[in-house]
Amino acid sequence: MSPRRALTIAVLAGMAAAGLGLYAATRVWTTVSRDRPGPLPAEVVDTTGGQLAPWAIPAAVVAVAGSVALVACTGWARRIVAVCVGLAGLGLTAAGGYGLSQAAGIWPVVTTVAGLAVLAVAAWTLRDGSAWPGMSGRYDRTEAAPSSAALADDPAALWDALDKGEDPTAFSIGQTAPGEECAR
């Protein structure tokens, strides 16, 4: 599998798993019926996963954001993001496990599975992420900008500067660029 494809799969899998965990944490995990005195009907109280385990929703949001951030990072930054994503996956797994101890239903199971999937993406990123590509440096400035005097003398140089993504108006005519000698 190519490194770019592996990065794409990791990002999409992390986002999908974290999104599923977020959805599952907002569903009703328990329903309790409380009897009330007299002619009052029984009170039905629904508890969502986010109410039962308050860290589940923030953990899922961190996992989604961290999965997206894997594209923008390389090297040590990508490893730090992968650790954060792994911790968020651990939080989702713990929330699902806690929900299973408190309630029976499908949503705590889904949250646990989503957390384990996020953990798997984080582990994969820690193992293979250093070989994955980062964002393109296409628009990064790699050479010094031409001096304003050179641009003023040659109108074609103005167009060439624009084609390279440089700002030919950065120095107005008559001013000197940093490092340029003033020849007066």
PDB file of C-alpha atoms in Angstrom, residues 7 12 22 26-27 34-35 39 58 63 67 74 83 112 146 157 160 163 168 175 182:
ATOM      1  CA  LEU A   7      -2.506   8.127   5.390  1.00  0.00           C
ATOM      2  CA  LEU A  12     -10.858   8.424   7.211  1.00  0.00           C
ATOM      3  CA  LEU A  22     -19.682  10.613  19.168  1.00  0.00           C
ATOM      4  CA  THR A  26     -25.345  11.021  22.408  1.00  0.00           C
ATOM      5  CA  ARG A  27     -27.897   8.168  22.304  1.00  0.00           C
ATOM      6  CA  ARG A  34     -39.737   6.204  38.865  1.00  0.00           C
ATOM      7  CA  ASP A  35     -43.040   5.779  40.649  1.00  0.00           C
ATOM      8  CA  PRO A  39     -52.547  10.292  40.770  1.00  0.00           C
ATOM      9  CA  PRO A  58     -15.092  15.509  24.393  1.00  0.00           C
ATOM     10  CA  ALA A  63     -10.336  11.989  18.210  1.00  0.00           C
ATOM     11  CA  SER A  67      -7.539  12.324  12.928  1.00  0.00           C
ATOM     12  CA  THR A  74       4.965  15.087  10.099  1.00  0.00           C
ATOM     13  CA  VAL A  83      -0.719   9.827  21.187  1.00  0.00           C
ATOM     14  CA  THR A 112     -16.450   0.680  23.137  1.00  0.00           C
ATOM     15  CA  PRO A 146      13.775  39.720  -6.080  1.00  0.00           C
ATOM     16  CA  ALA A 157       9.904  40.190 -13.881  1.00  0.00           C
ATOM     17  CA  ASP A 160       7.315  36.123 -13.273  1.00  0.00           C
ATOM     18  CA  ASP A 163       3.665  33.287 -11.383  1.00  0.00           C
ATOM     19  CA  PRO A 168       5.925  42.096  -6.199  1.00  0.00           C
ATOM     20  CA  GLN A 175      12.585  51.357  -0.914  1.00  0.00           C
ATOM     21  CA  CYS A 182      21.111  51.590  -1.021  1.00  0.00           C
TER      22      CYS A 182
END
